[in-house]
Short mmCIF file of N, CA, C and O in Angstrom, two decimals:
data_model
loop_
_atom_site.label_atom_id
_atom_site.label_comp_id
_atom_site.label_asym_id
_atom_site.label_seq_id
_atom_site.Cartn_x
_atom_site.Cartn_y
_atom_site.Cartn_z
N ALA Z 282 0.65 -4.94 -1.92
CA ALA Z 282 1.94 -4.91 -2.10
C ALA Z 282 2.82 -6.16 -1.00
O ALA Z 282 2.80 -6.33 -1.81
N SER Z 283 1.76 -7.19 -0.99
CA SER Z 283 3.29 -7.87 0.05
C SER Z 283 3.38 -9.17 -0.65
O SER Z 283 4.65 -10.07 -0.81
N SER Z 284 2.90 -8.81 -2.00
CA SER Z 284 3.08 -10.34 -2.60
C SER Z 284 3.04 -9.37 -4.25
O SER Z 284 1.98 -8.80 -4.64
N GLY Z 285 2.92 -11.48 -5.32
CA GLY Z 285 2.54 -10.55 -6.24
C GLY Z 285 2.62 -9.98 -7.64
O GLY Z 285 4.28 -9.01 -6.93
N ILE Z 286 1.82 -8.94 -7.85
CA ILE Z 286 2.07 -7.47 -9.26
C ILE Z 286 2.51 -7.06 -7.49
O ILE Z 286 2.80 -6.13 -8.73
N GLY Z 287 1.89 -6.38 -6.83
CA GLY Z 287 1.78 -5.63 -5.72
C GLY Z 287 2.81 -5.57 -6.02
O GLY Z 287 3.61 -3.84 -6.07
N HIS Z 288 4.04 -6.58 -5.27
CA HIS Z 288 5.08 -6.80 -5.06
C HIS Z 288 6.07 -6.52 -6.58
O HIS Z 288 6.28 -4.75 -6.10
N ALA Z 289 5.96 -6.97 -7.32
CA ALA Z 289 6.50 -6.28 -8.47
C ALA Z 289 6.30 -4.62 -9.00
O ALA Z 289 7.03 -3.75 -9.72
N LEU Z 290 5.44 -4.69 -8.66
CA LEU Z 290 4.51 -2.50 -9.00
C LEU Z 290 5.25 -1.95 -8.53
O LEU Z 290 5.91 -0.52 -8.37
N ALA Z 291 5.04 -2.27 -6.48
CA ALA Z 291 5.50 -1.39 -5.64
C ALA Z 291 7.94 -1.20 -6.23
O ALA Z 291 8.44 0.01 -5.97
N LYS Z 292 8.18 -2.45 -5.94
CA LYS Z 292 9.28 -2.03 -7.62
C LYS Z 292 9.59 -1.29 -8.07
O LYS Z 292 9.74 -0.22 -7.76
N GLU Z 293 9.28 -2.06 -8.74
CA GLU Z 293 9.28 -0.74 -9.70
C GLU Z 293 8.90 0.46 -9.48
O GLU Z 293 10.00 1.63 -10.31
N LEU Z 294 7.76 0.92 -9.34
CA LEU Z 294 7.27 1.97 -8.21
C LEU Z 294 8.32 2.70 -8.24
O LEU Z 294 8.60 4.06 -8.45
N SER Z 295 8.76 2.57 -6.55
CA SER Z 295 10.15 3.12 -6.33
C SER Z 295 11.20 3.20 -6.59
O SER Z 295 11.79 4.20 -7.06
N HIS Z 296 11.72 2.49 -7.95
CA HIS Z 296 13.08 2.58 -8.58
C HIS Z 296 12.39 3.88 -9.27
O HIS Z 296 13.84 4.78 -10.06
N ARG Z 297 11.23 4.56 -9.63
CA ARG Z 297 11.19 5.36 -10.93
C ARG Z 297 10.85 6.49 -9.80
O ARG Z 297 11.23 7.29 -10.66
N GLY Z 298 11.43 6.05 -8.41
CA GLY Z 298 10.74 7.66 -7.91
C GLY Z 298 9.30 7.90 -7.20
O GLY Z 298 8.98 9.03 -6.32
N ALA Z 299 8.37 7.02 -7.59
CA ALA Z 299 7.40 7.72 -6.99
C ALA Z 299 7.82 7.39 -5.18
O ALA Z 299 8.10 6.84 -4.27
N ARG Z 300 6.58 7.88 -4.42
CA ARG Z 300 6.05 8.53 -3.04
C ARG Z 300 5.08 7.22 -2.41
O ARG Z 300 3.92 7.40 -3.22
N LEU Z 301 5.73 6.33 -2.34
CA LEU Z 301 4.94 5.04 -1.64
C LEU Z 301 3.73 4.79 -0.62
O LEU Z 301 4.61 5.45 0.80
N ILE Z 302 2.75 4.10 -0.53
CA ILE Z 302 2.27 4.23 1.03
C ILE Z 302 1.68 2.30 0.85
O ILE Z 302 0.51 1.89 -0.78
N LEU Z 303 2.23 1.78 0.71
CA LEU Z 303 2.22 -0.32 0.81
C LEU Z 303 1.37 -0.57 1.31
O LEU Z 303 1.97 -0.56 3.22
N SER Z 304 0.17 -1.23 0.84
CA SER Z 304 -1.18 -1.11 1.92
C SER Z 304 -1.42 -3.92 1.59
O SER Z 304 -0.93 -4.01 0.69
N ALA Z 305 -1.54 -4.09 2.58
CA ALA Z 305 -1.77 -5.29 2.98
C ALA Z 305 -2.72 -5.61 4.42
O ALA Z 305 -2.54 -4.78 5.01
N ARG Z 306 -2.59 -7.40 4.51
CA ARG Z 306 -3.86 -7.52 6.03
C ARG Z 306 -1.73 -7.59 6.91
O ARG Z 306 -1.83 -7.71 8.30
N SER Z 307 -0.93 -8.31 5.93
CA SER Z 307 0.82 -8.98 6.58
C SER Z 307 1.57 -7.55 6.72
O SER Z 307 2.01 -7.65 6.16
N ALA Z 308 2.15 -7.20 8.01
CA ALA Z 308 2.85 -6.56 8.49
C ALA Z 308 4.59 -6.95 8.47
O ALA Z 308 4.87 -5.77 7.94
N ASP Z 309 4.83 -7.64 8.68
CA ASP Z 309 6.21 -7.97 8.35
C ASP Z 309 5.94 -8.59 6.41
O ASP Z 309 7.31 -8.15 6.45
N LYS Z 310 5.22 -9.01 6.07
CA LYS Z 310 5.77 -8.69 4.30
C LYS Z 310 6.15 -7.66 3.95
O LYS Z 310 6.31 -7.13 3.22
N LEU Z 311 5.04 -6.60 4.53
CA LEU Z 311 4.85 -4.67 3.55
C LEU Z 311 6.20 -4.43 4.58
O LEU Z 311 7.01 -4.21 4.04
N GLU Z 312 6.84 -4.91 5.93
CA GLU Z 312 8.02 -3.67 6.12
C GLU Z 312 9.21 -4.57 5.54
O GLU Z 312 10.32 -3.85 5.65
N ALA Z 313 9.17 -6.32 5.24
CA ALA Z 313 9.61 -6.52 4.61
C ALA Z 313 10.24 -6.19 2.80
O ALA Z 313 11.77 -5.55 2.85
N LEU Z 314 9.55 -5.76 2.04
CA LEU Z 314 9.15 -5.62 0.79
C LEU Z 314 9.89 -3.66 1.68
O LEU Z 314 10.09 -3.24 0.42
N LYS Z 315 9.51 -2.57 2.34
CA LYS Z 315 9.51 -1.14 2.70
C LYS Z 315 11.30 -1.18 2.40
O LYS Z 315 11.91 -0.47 2.00
N ALA Z 316 11.88 -1.83 3.53
CA ALA Z 316 13.14 -2.85 3.60
C ALA Z 316 13.72 -2.47 2.32
O ALA Z 316 14.71 -2.71 1.82
N GLU Z 317 13.43 -3.08 1.29
CA GLU Z 317 14.40 -2.90 0.15
C GLU Z 317 13.67 -2.28 -0.41
O GLU Z 317 14.46 -1.94 -2.20
N LEU Z 318 13.32 -1.75 -1.41
CA LEU Z 318 13.29 0.24 -1.66
C LEU Z 318 13.07 1.35 -1.38
O LEU Z 318 13.61 1.37 -0.11
N ALA Z 319 13.78 2.01 -2.48
CA ALA Z 319 13.86 3.18 -1.99
C ALA Z 319 13.36 4.42 -1.35
O ALA Z 319 12.01 3.43 -1.35
N GLY Z 320 14.11 5.09 -0.95
CA GLY Z 320 13.49 6.45 -0.72
C GLY Z 320 12.19 6.29 1.16
O GLY Z 320 13.33 5.31 1.39
N ASP Z 321 11.60 6.37 1.83
CA ASP Z 321 10.87 6.14 1.80
C ASP Z 321 8.97 6.25 2.51
O ASP Z 321 8.17 6.81 2.25
N PRO Z 322 9.11 4.88 1.93
CA PRO Z 322 7.72 4.92 2.04
C PRO Z 322 6.48 4.35 3.26
O PRO Z 322 7.49 3.20 4.00
N HIS Z 323 5.53 4.14 3.20
CA HIS Z 323 4.44 4.02 4.39
C HIS Z 323 3.97 3.33 4.46
O HIS Z 323 3.65 1.70 3.06
N VAL Z 324 3.90 2.18 5.18
CA VAL Z 324 3.00 1.63 5.83
C VAL Z 324 1.92 1.68 5.78
O VAL Z 324 2.11 2.15 7.34
N CYS Z 325 0.58 0.58 5.61
CA CYS Z 325 -0.53 1.74 5.70
C CYS Z 325 -1.21 -0.30 6.28
O CYS Z 325 -1.17 -0.84 5.53
N LEU Z 326 -1.80 -0.97 7.09
CA LEU Z 326 -2.52 -2.83 7.46
C LEU Z 326 -4.43 -2.43 6.66
O LEU Z 326 -4.36 -1.93 6.97
N VAL Z 327 -4.53 -2.75 6.38
CA VAL Z 327 -5.74 -2.45 5.21
C VAL Z 327 -6.72 -4.19 5.10
O VAL Z 327 -5.37 -4.71 4.77
N ASP Z 328 -7.74 -4.17 5.16
CA ASP Z 328 -8.08 -5.18 5.70
C ASP Z 328 -9.88 -4.72 4.44
O ASP Z 328 -10.33 -3.72 4.88
N ILE Z 329 -9.81 -5.14 3.13
CA ILE Z 329 -10.37 -4.52 1.95
C ILE Z 329 -12.06 -5.12 2.30
O ILE Z 329 -12.85 -4.65 1.37
N SER Z 330 -11.85 -6.33 3.33
CA SER Z 330 -13.38 -6.37 3.42
C SER Z 330 -13.88 -5.12 4.19
O SER Z 330 -15.70 -6.22 5.21
N ASN Z 331 -13.46 -4.75 4.77
CA ASN Z 331 -13.60 -4.28 6.41
C ASN Z 331 -13.84 -2.56 5.67
O ASN Z 331 -12.52 -1.51 5.47
N LEU Z 332 -15.20 -2.00 4.91
CA LEU Z 332 -14.92 -0.92 5.21
C LEU Z 332 -14.55 0.18 5.64
O LEU Z 332 -13.94 1.27 4.84
N GLU Z 333 -14.57 0.35 6.92
CA GLU Z 333 -13.60 1.15 8.31
C GLU Z 333 -12.17 1.46 7.42
O GLU Z 333 -11.69 2.56 8.05
N SER Z 334 -11.76 -0.15 7.99
CA SER Z 334 -10.15 -0.40 7.04
C SER Z 334 -9.84 0.67 5.59
O SER Z 334 -9.19 0.96 5.80
N LEU Z 335 -10.70 -0.06 4.81
CA LEU Z 335 -10.55 0.94 3.86
C LEU Z 335 -10.80 2.52 3.65
O LEU Z 335 -9.79 2.69 3.11
N GLN Z 336 -11.48 3.06 4.92
CA GLN Z 336 -11.14 4.57 4.93
C GLN Z 336 -10.65 5.01 5.74
O GLN Z 336 -10.06 6.03 4.90
N ASN Z 337 -10.23 4.44 6.90
CA ASN Z 337 -8.33 4.22 7.36
C ASN Z 337 -7.88 5.06 6.78
O ASN Z 337 -6.87 5.38 6.82
N SER Z 338 -7.31 3.86 5.28
CA SER Z 338 -6.38 3.45 4.87
C SER Z 338 -6.60 5.39 3.37
O SER Z 338 -5.29 5.78 3.47
N LEU Z 339 -6.87 5.76 3.74
CA LEU Z 339 -7.07 6.60 2.18
C LEU Z 339 -6.80 8.37 2.91
O LEU Z 339 -6.29 8.77 2.35
N LYS Z 340 -7.36 7.50 4.28
CA LYS Z 340 -6.90 9.17 4.97
C LYS Z 340 -5.73 9.33 6.13
O LYS Z 340 -5.26 9.68 5.57
N PHE Z 341 -5.10 7.18 5.93
CA PHE Z 341 -3.53 7.69 5.41
C PHE Z 341 -2.66 8.60 5.11
O PHE Z 341 -2.34 9.10 5.19
N ALA Z 342 -3.21 7.93 3.84
CA ALA Z 342 -3.05 8.66 2.37
C ALA Z 342 -2.45 9.60 2.16
O ALA Z 342 -1.83 10.63 2.17
N GLN Z 343 -3.53 10.52 3.33
CA GLN Z 343 -3.40 12.08 2.68
C GLN Z 343 -2.86 12.59 3.37
O GLN Z 343 -2.50 13.78 3.77
N GLU Z 344 -3.41 12.23 5.18
CA GLU Z 344 -2.21 12.37 6.32
C GLU Z 344 -0.69 12.08 5.51
O GLU Z 344 0.19 13.51 6.02
N LYS Z 345 -0.39 11.16 5.55
CA LYS Z 345 0.58 11.01 4.69
C LYS Z 345 1.30 12.02 4.15
O LYS Z 345 2.35 12.14 3.76
N CYS Z 346 0.98 11.80 2.60
CA CYS Z 346 1.19 12.11 1.41
C CYS Z 346 0.86 13.82 1.29
O CYS Z 346 1.18 14.14 0.07
N GLY Z 347 -0.88 14.74 1.70
CA GLY Z 347 -1.59 15.34 1.00
C GLY Z 347 -2.41 14.82 -0.44
O GLY Z 347 -2.96 14.29 -0.09
N HIS Z 348 -1.63 15.37 -1.75
CA HIS Z 348 -2.57 14.88 -2.63
C HIS Z 348 -2.18 13.56 -3.04
O HIS Z 348 -0.92 12.75 -2.88
N VAL Z 349 -2.96 12.95 -3.11
CA VAL Z 349 -2.72 10.78 -3.92
C VAL Z 349 -2.74 11.41 -5.47
O VAL Z 349 -4.34 11.63 -5.30
N ASP Z 350 -2.25 11.49 -6.42
CA ASP Z 350 -2.25 11.22 -7.21
C ASP Z 350 -2.74 10.62 -7.91
O ASP Z 350 -3.96 9.88 -9.08
N SER Z 351 -3.05 8.67 -7.58
CA SER Z 351 -3.28 7.48 -7.83
C SER Z 351 -3.33 6.23 -7.34
O SER Z 351 -2.49 7.05 -5.67
N ILE Z 352 -4.25 5.61 -6.98
CA ILE Z 352 -4.74 4.29 -6.46
C ILE Z 352 -4.74 3.16 -6.88
O ILE Z 352 -4.96 2.80 -7.89
N ILE Z 353 -3.55 2.36 -6.68
CA ILE Z 353 -3.62 1.07 -6.95
C ILE Z 353 -4.41 -0.01 -6.58
O ILE Z 353 -3.36 -0.41 -5.67
N ASN Z 354 -5.17 -1.18 -6.63
CA ASN Z 354 -6.02 -1.63 -5.86
C ASN Z 354 -5.59 -3.35 -6.04
O ASN Z 354 -6.40 -2.87 -7.90
N LEU Z 355 -4.79 -3.62 -5.63
CA LEU Z 355 -4.67 -5.72 -6.19
C LEU Z 355 -5.44 -6.55 -5.84
O LEU Z 355 -4.81 -6.85 -5.28
N ALA Z 356 -6.25 -6.12 -4.86
CA ALA Z 356 -7.05 -7.55 -4.50
C ALA Z 356 -8.49 -7.58 -4.76
O ALA Z 356 -8.33 -7.56 -5.60
N ALA Z 357 -8.20 -9.18 -3.53
CA ALA Z 357 -9.42 -9.59 -4.49
C ALA Z 357 -9.79 -10.25 -3.23
O ALA Z 357 -8.90 -10.64 -2.43
N LEU Z 358 -11.47 -10.89 -3.27
CA LEU Z 358 -11.77 -11.60 -1.75
C LEU Z 358 -12.34 -12.56 -2.94
O LEU Z 358 -12.98 -12.83 -3.43
N TYR Z 359 -12.24 -13.66 -1.86
CA TYR Z 359 -12.28 -15.61 -2.61
C TYR Z 359 -13.50 -15.32 -1.05
O TYR Z 359 -13.19 -15.88 -0.27
N GLU Z 360 -14.31 -16.66 -1.97
CA GLU Z 360 -14.97 -17.51 -0.93
C GLU Z 360 -15.25 -19.01 -1.26
O GLU Z 360 -14.70 -18.90 -2.47
#
């Protein structure tokens, strides 16, 4: 959610009243986005190249929101 499509989508979903968990590797960018959004979005640092980080992010989502309706993954790995 720290840039590009994820950033724009987070803004639109927030505008529509969705409860959000913003995730990426950059805490600074996520906190800046959080400040722009309505409601009380949560920030969760995630490294998609690390399985434990992914598992922890799902636990975080369940703890903060209970039921999770959707996960939108817009991350990519490059080599």
